[in-house]
C-alpha positions as CSV (number, residue, x, y, z in Angstrom):
1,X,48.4,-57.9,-6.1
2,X,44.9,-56.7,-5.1
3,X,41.9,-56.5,-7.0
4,X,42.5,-53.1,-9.1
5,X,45.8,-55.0,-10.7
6,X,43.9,-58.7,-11.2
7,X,41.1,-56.3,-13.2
8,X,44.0,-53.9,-15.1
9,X,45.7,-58.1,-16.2
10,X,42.2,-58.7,-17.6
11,X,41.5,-55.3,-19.4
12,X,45.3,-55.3,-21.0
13,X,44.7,-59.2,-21.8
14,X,41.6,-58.7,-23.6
15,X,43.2,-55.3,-25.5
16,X,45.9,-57.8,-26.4
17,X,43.8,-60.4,-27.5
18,X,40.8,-58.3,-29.1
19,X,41.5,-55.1,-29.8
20,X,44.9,-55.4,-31.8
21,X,46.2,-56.2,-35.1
22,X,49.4,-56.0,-33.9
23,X,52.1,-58.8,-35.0
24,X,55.5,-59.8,-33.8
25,X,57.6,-62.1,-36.0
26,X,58.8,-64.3,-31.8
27,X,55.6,-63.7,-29.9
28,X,52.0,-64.5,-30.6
29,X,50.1,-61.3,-28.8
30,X,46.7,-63.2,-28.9
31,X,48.5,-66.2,-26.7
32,X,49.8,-63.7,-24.3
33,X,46.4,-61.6,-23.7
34,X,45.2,-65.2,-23.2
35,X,47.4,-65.5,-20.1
36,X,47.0,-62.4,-19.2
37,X,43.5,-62.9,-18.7
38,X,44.0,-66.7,-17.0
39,X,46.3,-64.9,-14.8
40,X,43.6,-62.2,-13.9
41,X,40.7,-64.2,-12.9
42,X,42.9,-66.4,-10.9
43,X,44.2,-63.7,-8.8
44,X,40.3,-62.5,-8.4
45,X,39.9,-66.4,-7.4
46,X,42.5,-66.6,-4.7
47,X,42.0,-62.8,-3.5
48,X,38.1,-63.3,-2.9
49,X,38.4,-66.9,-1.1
50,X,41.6,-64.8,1.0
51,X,39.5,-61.8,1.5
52,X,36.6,-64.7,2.7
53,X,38.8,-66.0,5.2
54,X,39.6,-62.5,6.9
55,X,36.3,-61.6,7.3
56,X,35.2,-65.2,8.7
57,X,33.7,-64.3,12.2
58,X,34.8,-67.0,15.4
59,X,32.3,-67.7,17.3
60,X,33.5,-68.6,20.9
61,X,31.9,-70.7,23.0
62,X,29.9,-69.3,25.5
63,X,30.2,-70.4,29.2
64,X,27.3,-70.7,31.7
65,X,28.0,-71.1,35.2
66,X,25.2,-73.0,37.5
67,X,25.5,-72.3,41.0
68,X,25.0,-75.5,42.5
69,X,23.4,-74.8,46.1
């Protein structure tokens, strides 16, 4: 799941949780726009420390060769 999905959990989590009056006799809407939006900001967590780790640059070590004459 990349970025765009992680923001589109948030934005349906907080419709869920904010913008409806919505009610279901088996499943409490606020609870699951809650989770939804956990759910979001930890897969912006783990795709920005990933996305951190690709673009970590090795330096190698650099060699110098005396000429010992």
């Amino acid at each position: 799941m990349g970025i765009g999905g992680c923001i589109a959990l948030i934005a349906v989590g907080a419709i869920l949780t904010f913008a409806t009056d919505w009610e279901a006799e088996s499943v409490n809407l606020d609870l699951v726009g809650v989770i939804l939006m956990a759910v979001g900001l930890i897969g912006i967590a783990t795709f920005t420390s990933i996305a951190k780790r690709r673009r970590a640059v090795v330096q190698r070590p650099t060699v110098i060769e005396r000429d010992h004459r």
